PDB file of C-alpha atoms in Angstrom:
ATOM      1  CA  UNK A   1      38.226 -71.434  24.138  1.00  0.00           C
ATOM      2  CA  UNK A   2      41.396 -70.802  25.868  1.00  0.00           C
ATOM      3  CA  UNK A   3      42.530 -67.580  27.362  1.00  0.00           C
ATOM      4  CA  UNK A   4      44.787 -67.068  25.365  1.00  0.00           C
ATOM      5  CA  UNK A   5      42.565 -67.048  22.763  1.00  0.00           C
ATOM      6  CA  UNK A   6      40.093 -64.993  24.548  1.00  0.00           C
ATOM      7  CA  UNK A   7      43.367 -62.440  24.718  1.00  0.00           C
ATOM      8  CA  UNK A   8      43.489 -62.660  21.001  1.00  0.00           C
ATOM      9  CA  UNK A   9      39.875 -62.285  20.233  1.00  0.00           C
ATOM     10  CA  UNK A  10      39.133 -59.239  22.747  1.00  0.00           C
ATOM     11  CA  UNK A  11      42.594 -57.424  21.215  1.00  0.00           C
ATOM     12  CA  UNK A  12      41.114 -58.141  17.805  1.00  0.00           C
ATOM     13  CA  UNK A  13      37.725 -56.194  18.988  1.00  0.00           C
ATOM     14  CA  UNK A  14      39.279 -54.032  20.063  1.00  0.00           C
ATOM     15  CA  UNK A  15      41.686 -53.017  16.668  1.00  0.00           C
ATOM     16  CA  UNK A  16      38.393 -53.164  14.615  1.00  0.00           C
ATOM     17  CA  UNK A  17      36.377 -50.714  16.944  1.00  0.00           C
ATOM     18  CA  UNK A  18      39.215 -48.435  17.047  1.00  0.00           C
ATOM     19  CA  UNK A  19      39.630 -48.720  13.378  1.00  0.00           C
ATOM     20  CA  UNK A  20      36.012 -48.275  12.778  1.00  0.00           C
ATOM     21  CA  UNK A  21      35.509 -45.300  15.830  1.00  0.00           C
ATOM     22  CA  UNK A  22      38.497 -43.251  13.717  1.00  0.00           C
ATOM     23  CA  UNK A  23      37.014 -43.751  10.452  1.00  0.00           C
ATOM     24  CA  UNK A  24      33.663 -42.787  11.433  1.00  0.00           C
ATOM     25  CA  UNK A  25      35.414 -39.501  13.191  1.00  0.00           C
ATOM     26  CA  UNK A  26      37.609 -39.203   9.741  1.00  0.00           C
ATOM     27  CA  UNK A  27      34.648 -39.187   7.775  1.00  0.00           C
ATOM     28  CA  UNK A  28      32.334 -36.698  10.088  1.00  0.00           C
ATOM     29  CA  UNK A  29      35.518 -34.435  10.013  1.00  0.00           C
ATOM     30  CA  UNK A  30      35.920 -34.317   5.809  1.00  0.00           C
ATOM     31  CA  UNK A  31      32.031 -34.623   6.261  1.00  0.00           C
ATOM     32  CA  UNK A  32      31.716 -31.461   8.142  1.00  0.00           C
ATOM     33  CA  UNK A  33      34.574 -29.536   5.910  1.00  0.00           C
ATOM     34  CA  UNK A  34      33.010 -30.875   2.921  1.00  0.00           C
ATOM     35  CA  UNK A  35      29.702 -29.147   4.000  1.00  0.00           C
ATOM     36  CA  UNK A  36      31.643 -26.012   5.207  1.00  0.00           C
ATOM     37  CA  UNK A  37      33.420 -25.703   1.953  1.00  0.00           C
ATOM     38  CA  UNK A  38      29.709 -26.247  -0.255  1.00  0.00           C
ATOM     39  CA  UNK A  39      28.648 -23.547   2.569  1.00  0.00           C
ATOM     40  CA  UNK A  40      30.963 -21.252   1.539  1.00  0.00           C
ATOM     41  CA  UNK A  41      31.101 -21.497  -2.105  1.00  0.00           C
ATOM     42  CA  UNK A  42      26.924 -21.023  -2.090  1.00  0.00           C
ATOM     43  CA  UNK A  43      27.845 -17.725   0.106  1.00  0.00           C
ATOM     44  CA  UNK A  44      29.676 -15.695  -2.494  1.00  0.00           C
ATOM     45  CA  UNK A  45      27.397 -16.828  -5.225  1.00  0.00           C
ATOM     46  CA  UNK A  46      24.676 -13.827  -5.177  1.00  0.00           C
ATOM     47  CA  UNK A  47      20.470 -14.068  -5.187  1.00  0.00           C
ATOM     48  CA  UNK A  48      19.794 -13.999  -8.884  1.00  0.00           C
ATOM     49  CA  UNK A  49      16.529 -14.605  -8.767  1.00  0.00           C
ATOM     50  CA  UNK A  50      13.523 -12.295  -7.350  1.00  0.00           C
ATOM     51  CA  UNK A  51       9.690 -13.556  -6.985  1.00  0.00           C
ATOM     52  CA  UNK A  52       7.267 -10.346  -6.601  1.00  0.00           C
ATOM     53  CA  UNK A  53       4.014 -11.022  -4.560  1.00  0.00           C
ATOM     54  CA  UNK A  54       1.178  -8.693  -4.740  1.00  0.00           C
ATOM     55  CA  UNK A  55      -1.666  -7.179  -6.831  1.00  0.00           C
ATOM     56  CA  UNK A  56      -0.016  -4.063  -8.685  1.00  0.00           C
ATOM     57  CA  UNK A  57      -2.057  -1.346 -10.125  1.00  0.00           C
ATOM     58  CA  UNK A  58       0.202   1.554 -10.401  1.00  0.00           C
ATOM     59  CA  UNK A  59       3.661   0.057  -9.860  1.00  0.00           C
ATOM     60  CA  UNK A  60       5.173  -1.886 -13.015  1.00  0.00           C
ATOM     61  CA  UNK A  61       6.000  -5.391 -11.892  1.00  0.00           C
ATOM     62  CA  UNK A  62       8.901  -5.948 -13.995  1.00  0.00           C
ATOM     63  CA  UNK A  63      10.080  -1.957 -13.243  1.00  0.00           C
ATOM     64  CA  UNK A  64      10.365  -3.081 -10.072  1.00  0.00           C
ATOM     65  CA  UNK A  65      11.952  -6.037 -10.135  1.00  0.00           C
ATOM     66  CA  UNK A  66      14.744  -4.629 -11.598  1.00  0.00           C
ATOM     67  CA  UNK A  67      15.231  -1.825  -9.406  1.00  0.00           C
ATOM     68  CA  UNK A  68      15.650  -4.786  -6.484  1.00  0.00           C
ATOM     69  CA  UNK A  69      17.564  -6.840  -8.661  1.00  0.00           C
ATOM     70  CA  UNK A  70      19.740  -3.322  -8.822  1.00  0.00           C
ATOM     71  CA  UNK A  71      20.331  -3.066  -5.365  1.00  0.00           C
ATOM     72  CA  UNK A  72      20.742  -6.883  -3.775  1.00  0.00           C
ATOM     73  CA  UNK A  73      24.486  -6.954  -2.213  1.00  0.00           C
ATOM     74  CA  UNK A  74      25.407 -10.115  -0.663  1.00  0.00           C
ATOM     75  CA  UNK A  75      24.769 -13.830  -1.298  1.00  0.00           C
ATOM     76  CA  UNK A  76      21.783 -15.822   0.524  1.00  0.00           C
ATOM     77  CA  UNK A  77      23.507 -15.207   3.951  1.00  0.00           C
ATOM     78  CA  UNK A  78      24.896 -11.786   3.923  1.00  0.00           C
ATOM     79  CA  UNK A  79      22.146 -10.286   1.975  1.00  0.00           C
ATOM     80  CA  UNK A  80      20.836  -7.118   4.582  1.00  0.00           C
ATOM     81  CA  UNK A  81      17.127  -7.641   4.285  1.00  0.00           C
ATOM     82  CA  UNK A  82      16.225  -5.257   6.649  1.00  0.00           C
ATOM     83  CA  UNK A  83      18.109  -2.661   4.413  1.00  0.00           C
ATOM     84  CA  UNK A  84      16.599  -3.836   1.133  1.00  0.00           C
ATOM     85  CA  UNK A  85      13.389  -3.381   2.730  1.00  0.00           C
ATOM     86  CA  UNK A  86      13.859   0.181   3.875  1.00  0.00           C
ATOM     87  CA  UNK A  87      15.022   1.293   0.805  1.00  0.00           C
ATOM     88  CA  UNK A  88      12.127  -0.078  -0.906  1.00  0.00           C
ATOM     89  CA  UNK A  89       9.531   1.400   1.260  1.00  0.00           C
ATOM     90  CA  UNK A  90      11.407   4.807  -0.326  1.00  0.00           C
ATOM     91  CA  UNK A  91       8.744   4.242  -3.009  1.00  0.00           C
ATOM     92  CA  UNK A  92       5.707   6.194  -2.334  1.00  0.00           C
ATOM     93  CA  UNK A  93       3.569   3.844  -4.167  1.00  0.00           C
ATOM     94  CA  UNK A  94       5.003   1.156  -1.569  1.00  0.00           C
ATOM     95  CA  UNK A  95       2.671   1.175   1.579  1.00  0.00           C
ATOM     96  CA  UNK A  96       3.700  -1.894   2.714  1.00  0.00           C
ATOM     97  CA  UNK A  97       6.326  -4.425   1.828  1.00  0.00           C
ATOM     98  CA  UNK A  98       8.398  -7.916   3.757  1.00  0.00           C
ATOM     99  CA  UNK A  99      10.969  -9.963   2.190  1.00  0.00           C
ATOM    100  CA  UNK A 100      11.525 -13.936   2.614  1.00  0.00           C
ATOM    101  CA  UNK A 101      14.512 -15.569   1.261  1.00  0.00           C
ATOM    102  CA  UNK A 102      14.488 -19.085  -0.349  1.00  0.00           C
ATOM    103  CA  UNK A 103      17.785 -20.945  -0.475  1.00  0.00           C
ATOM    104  CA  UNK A 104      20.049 -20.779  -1.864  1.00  0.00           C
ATOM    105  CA  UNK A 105      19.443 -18.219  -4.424  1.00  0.00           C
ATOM    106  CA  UNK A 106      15.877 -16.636  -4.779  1.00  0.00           C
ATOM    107  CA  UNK A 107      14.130 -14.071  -2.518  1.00  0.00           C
ATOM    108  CA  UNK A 108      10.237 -13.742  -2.508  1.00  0.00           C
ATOM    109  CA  UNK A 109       9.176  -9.999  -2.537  1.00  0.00           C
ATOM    110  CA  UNK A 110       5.956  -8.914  -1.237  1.00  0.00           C
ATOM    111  CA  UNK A 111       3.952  -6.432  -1.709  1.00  0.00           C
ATOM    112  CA  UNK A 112       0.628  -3.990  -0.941  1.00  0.00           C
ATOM    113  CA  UNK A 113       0.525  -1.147  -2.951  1.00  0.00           C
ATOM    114  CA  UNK A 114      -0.889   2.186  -2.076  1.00  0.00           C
ATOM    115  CA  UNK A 115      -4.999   2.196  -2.446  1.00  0.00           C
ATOM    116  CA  UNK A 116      -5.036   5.466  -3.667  1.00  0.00           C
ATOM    117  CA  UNK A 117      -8.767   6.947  -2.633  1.00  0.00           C
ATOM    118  CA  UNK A 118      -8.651  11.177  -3.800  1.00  0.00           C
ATOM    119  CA  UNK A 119      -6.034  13.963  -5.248  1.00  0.00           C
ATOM    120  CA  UNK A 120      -4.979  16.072  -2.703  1.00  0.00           C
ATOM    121  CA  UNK A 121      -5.114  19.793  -2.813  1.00  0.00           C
ATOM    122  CA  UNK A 122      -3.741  19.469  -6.758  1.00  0.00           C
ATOM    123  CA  UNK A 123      -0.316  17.758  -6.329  1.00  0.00           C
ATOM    124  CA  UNK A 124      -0.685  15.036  -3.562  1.00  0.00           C
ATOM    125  CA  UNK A 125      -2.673  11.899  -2.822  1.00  0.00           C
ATOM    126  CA  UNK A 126      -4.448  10.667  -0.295  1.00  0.00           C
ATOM    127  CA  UNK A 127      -4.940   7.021   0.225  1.00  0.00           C
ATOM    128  CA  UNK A 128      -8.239   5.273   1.645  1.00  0.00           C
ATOM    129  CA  UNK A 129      -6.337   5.809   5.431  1.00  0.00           C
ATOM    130  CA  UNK A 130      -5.947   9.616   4.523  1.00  0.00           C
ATOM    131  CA  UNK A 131      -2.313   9.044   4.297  1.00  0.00           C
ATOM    132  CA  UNK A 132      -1.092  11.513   2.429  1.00  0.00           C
ATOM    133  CA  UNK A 133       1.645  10.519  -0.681  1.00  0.00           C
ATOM    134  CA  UNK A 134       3.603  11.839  -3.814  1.00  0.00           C
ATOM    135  CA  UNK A 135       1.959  10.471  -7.072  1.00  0.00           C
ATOM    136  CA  UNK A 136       5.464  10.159  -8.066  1.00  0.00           C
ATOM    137  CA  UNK A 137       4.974  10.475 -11.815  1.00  0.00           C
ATOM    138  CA  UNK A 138       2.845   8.073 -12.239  1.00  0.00           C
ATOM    139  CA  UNK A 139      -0.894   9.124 -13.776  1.00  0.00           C
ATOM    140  CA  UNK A 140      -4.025   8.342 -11.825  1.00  0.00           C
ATOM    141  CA  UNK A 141      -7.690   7.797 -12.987  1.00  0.00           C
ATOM    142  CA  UNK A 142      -9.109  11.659 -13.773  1.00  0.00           C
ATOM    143  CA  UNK A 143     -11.961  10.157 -12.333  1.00  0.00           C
ATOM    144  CA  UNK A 144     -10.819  10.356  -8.302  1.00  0.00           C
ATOM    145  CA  UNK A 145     -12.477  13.246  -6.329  1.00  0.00           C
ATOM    146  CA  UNK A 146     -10.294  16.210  -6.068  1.00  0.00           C
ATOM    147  CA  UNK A 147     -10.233  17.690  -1.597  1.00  0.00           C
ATOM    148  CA  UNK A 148      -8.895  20.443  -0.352  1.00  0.00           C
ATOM    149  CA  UNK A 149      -8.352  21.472   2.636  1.00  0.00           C
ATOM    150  CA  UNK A 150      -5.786  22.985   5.012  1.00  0.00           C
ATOM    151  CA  UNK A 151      -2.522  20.664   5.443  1.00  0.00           C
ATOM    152  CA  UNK A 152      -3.080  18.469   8.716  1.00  0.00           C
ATOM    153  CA  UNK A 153      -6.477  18.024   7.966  1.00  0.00           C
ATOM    154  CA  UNK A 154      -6.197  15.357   5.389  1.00  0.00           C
ATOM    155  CA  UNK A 155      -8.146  12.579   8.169  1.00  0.00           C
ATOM    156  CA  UNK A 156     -10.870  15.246   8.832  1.00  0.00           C
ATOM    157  CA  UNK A 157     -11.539  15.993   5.014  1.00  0.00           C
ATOM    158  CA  UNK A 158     -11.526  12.594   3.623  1.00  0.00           C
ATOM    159  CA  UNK A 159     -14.064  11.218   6.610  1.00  0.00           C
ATOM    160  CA  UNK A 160     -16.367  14.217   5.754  1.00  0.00           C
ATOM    161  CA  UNK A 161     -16.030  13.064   1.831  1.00  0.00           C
ATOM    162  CA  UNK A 162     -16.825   9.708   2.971  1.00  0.00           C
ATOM    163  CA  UNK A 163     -20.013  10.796   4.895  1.00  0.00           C
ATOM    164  CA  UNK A 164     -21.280  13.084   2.779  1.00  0.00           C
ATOM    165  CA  UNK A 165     -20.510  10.651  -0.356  1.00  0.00           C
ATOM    166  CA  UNK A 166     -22.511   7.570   1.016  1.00  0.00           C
ATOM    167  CA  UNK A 167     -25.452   9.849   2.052  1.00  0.00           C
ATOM    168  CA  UNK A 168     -25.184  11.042  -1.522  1.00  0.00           C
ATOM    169  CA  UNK A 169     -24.503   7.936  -3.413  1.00  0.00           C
ATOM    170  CA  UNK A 170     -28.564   7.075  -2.458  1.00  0.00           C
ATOM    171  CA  UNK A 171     -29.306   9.360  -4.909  1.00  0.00           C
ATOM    172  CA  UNK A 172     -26.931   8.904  -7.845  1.00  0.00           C
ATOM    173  CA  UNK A 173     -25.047  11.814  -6.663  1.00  0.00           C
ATOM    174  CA  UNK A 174     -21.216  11.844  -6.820  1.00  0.00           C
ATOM    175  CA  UNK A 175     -18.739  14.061  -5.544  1.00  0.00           C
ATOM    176  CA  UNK A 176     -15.983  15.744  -7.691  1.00  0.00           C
ATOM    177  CA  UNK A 177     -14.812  18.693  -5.907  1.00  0.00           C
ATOM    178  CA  UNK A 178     -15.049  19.101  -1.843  1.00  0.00           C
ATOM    179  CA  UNK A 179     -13.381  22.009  -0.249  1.00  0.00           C
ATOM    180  CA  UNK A 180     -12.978  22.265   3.758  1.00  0.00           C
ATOM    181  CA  UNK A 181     -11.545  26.254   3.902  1.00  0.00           C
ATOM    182  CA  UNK A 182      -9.447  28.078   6.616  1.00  0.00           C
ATOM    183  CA  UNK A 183     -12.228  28.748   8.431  1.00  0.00           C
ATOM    184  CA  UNK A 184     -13.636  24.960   8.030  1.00  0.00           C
ATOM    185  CA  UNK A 185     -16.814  25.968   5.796  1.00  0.00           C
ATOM    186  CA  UNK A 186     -17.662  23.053   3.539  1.00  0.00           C
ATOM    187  CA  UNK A 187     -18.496  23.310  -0.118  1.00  0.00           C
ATOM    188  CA  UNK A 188     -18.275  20.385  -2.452  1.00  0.00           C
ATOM    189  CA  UNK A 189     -19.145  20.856  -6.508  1.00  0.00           C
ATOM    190  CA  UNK A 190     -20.920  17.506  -7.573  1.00  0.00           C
ATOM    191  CA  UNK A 191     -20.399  16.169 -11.289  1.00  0.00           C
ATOM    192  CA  UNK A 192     -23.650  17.343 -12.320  1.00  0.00           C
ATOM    193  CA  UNK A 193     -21.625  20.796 -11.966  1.00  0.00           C
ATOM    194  CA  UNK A 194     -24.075  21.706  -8.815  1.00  0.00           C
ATOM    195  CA  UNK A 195     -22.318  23.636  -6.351  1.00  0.00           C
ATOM    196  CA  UNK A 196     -23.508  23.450  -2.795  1.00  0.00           C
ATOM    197  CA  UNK A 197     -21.934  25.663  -0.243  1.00  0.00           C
ATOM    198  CA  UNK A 198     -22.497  24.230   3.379  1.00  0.00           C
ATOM    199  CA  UNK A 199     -20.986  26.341   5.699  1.00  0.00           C
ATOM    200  CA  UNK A 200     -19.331  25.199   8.863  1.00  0.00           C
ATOM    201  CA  UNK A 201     -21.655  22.798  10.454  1.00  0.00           C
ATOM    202  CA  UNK A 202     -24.614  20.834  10.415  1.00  0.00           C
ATOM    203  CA  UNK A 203     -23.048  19.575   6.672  1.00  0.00           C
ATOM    204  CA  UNK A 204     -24.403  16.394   6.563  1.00  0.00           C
ATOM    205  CA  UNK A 205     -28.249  17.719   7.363  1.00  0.00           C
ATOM    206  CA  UNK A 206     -27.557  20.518   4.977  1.00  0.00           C
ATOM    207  CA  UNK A 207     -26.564  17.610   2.241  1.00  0.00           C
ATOM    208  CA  UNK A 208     -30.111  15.676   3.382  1.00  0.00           C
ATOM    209  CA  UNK A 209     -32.177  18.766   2.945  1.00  0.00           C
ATOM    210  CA  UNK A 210     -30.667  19.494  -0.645  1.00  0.00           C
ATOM    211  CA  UNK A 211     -31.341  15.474  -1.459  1.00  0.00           C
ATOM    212  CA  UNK A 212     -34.844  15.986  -0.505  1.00  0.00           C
ATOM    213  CA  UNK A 213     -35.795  19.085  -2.012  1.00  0.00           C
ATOM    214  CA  UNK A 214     -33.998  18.632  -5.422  1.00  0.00           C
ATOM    215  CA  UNK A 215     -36.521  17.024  -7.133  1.00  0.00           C
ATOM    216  CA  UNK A 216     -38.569  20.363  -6.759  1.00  0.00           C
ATOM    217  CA  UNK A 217     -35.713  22.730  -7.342  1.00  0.00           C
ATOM    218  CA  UNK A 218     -34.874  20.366 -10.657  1.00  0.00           C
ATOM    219  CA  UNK A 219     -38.470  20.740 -11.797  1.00  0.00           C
ATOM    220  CA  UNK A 220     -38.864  24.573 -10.603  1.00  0.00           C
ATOM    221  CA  UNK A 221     -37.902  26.642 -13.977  1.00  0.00           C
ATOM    222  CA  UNK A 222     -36.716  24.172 -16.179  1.00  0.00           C
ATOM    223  CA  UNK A 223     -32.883  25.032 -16.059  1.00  0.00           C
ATOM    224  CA  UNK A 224     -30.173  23.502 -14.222  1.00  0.00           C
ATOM    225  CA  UNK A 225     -29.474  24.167 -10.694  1.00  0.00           C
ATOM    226  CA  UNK A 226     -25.495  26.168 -10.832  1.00  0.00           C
ATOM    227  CA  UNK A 227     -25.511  26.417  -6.922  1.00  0.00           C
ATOM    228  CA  UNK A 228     -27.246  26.022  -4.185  1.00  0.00           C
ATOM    229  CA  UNK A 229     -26.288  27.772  -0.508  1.00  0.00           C
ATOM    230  CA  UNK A 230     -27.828  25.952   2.003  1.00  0.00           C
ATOM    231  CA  UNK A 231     -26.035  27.934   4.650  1.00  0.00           C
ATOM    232  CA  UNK A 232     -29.360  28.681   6.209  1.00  0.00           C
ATOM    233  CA  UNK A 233     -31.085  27.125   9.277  1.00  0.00           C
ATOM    234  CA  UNK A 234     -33.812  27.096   7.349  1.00  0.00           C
ATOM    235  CA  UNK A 235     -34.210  27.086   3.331  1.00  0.00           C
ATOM    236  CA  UNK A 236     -31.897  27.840   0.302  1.00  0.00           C
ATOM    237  CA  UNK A 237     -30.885  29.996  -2.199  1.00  0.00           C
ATOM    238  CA  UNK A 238     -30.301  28.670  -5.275  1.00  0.00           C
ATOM    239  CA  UNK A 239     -28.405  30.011  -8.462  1.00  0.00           C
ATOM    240  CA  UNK A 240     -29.638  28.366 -12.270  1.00  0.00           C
ATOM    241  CA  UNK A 241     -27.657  28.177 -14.969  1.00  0.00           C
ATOM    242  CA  UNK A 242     -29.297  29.539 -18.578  1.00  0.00           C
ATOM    243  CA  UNK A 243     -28.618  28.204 -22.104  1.00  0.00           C
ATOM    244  CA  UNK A 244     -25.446  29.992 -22.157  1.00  0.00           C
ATOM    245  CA  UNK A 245     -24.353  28.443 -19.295  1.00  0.00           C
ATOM    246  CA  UNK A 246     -24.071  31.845 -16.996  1.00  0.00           C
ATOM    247  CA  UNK A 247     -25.682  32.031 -13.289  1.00  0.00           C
ATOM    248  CA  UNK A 248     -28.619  33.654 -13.121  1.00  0.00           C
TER     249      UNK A 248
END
């Protein structure tokens, strides 16, 4: 081969790598707008689909679903999860909620509901934290315990329920009523309509010492025990209730 030749052959190289280095850059750059233009188009197409995650008691699934479907603005990019989730959390049934999006037009919702525990001096709630919440129109199990107490004591309360409950559960008691006053005396009414008043301390060995002695109290006159005020360091005084259901 001849130099001239070689000339040829090296310029001919060289036309087909130029040729092939533009084309490759032609196609990266209508590769590249292509992608930006697909971009773009999937950006002003909005989320149209919403997945809810979560064991709901109170909340209606498909209630709520709607109400997000209400308020997503934006497309998979601009949507402002942040501010979806904040208005969300609005919901007092809502204790706790996160948001994931799924491309290029779905968002996964989830979310823990409020574990509603007691009613709260008539109007309020009180979950199992002693977090205090609206009901919000929705109805709750008559069966929750109703406590009352001053307001900021909603932690204190609920722990002495809690106590006092477990100590009582031994013995097929339950709660329904339990009042902490002003003056933090307890008193809780049980749902065999017993009343025991307890004063301001010592509650949980004034609960023990009704336990134990109401198998004799029961089994004293043959009527039912209306209250029993175990106020005392030691004993009790204890109201009955006759057939006409009146205190003696």
């Amino acid at each position: 081969m001849n130099k001239t030749t070689v000339k040829k052959w090296q310029k001919s190289s060289f036309l087909v790598g130029f040729v092939f280095f533009l084309t490759v850059i032609l196609l990266f750059v209508w590769g590249y707008n292509s992608l930006f233009k697909w971009a773009q188009d999937k950006n002003d197409v909005p989320i149209n689909e919403v997945v809810i995650h979560g064991e709901l008691t109170y909340l209606n699934r498909d209630a709520l679903k709607s109400k997000i479907v209400q308020q997503l603005e934006g497309s998979f990019f601009t949507l402002d999860v942040a501010k979806l989730q904040y208005k969300l959390e609005e919901n007092p049934w809502i204790y706790g909620i996160s948001i994931r999006k799924e491309w290029p037009r779905k968002i996964h919702v989830f979310v823990v509901e409020q574990d509603v525990y007691a009613v709260w001096n008539n109007d309020l709630l009180l979950n199992k934290f002693g977090d205090v919440f609206y009901a919000d129109g929705i109805d709750v199990p008559s069966t929750l315990p109703r406590l009352y107490g001053p307001e900021g004591n909603e932690k204190d309360v609920l722990k002495g329920y809690v106590q006092m409950q477990h100590l009582l559960d031994l013995h097929n008691f339950k709660i329904s009523e339990l009042v902490l006053s002003e003056r933090y005396a307890w008193q809780i009414w049980l749902e065999r309509s017993i009343h025991l008043n307890l004063g301001r301390s010592d509650k949980m060995k004034r609960v023990q010492r009704f336990v134990d002695l109401y198998p004799l109290l029961s089994d004293y006159s043959g009527k039912d025990i209306a209250r029993v005020d175990l106020r005392y360091d030691i004993g009790l005084a204890v109201s009955w209730r006759d057939n006409n259901n009146n205190e003696s």
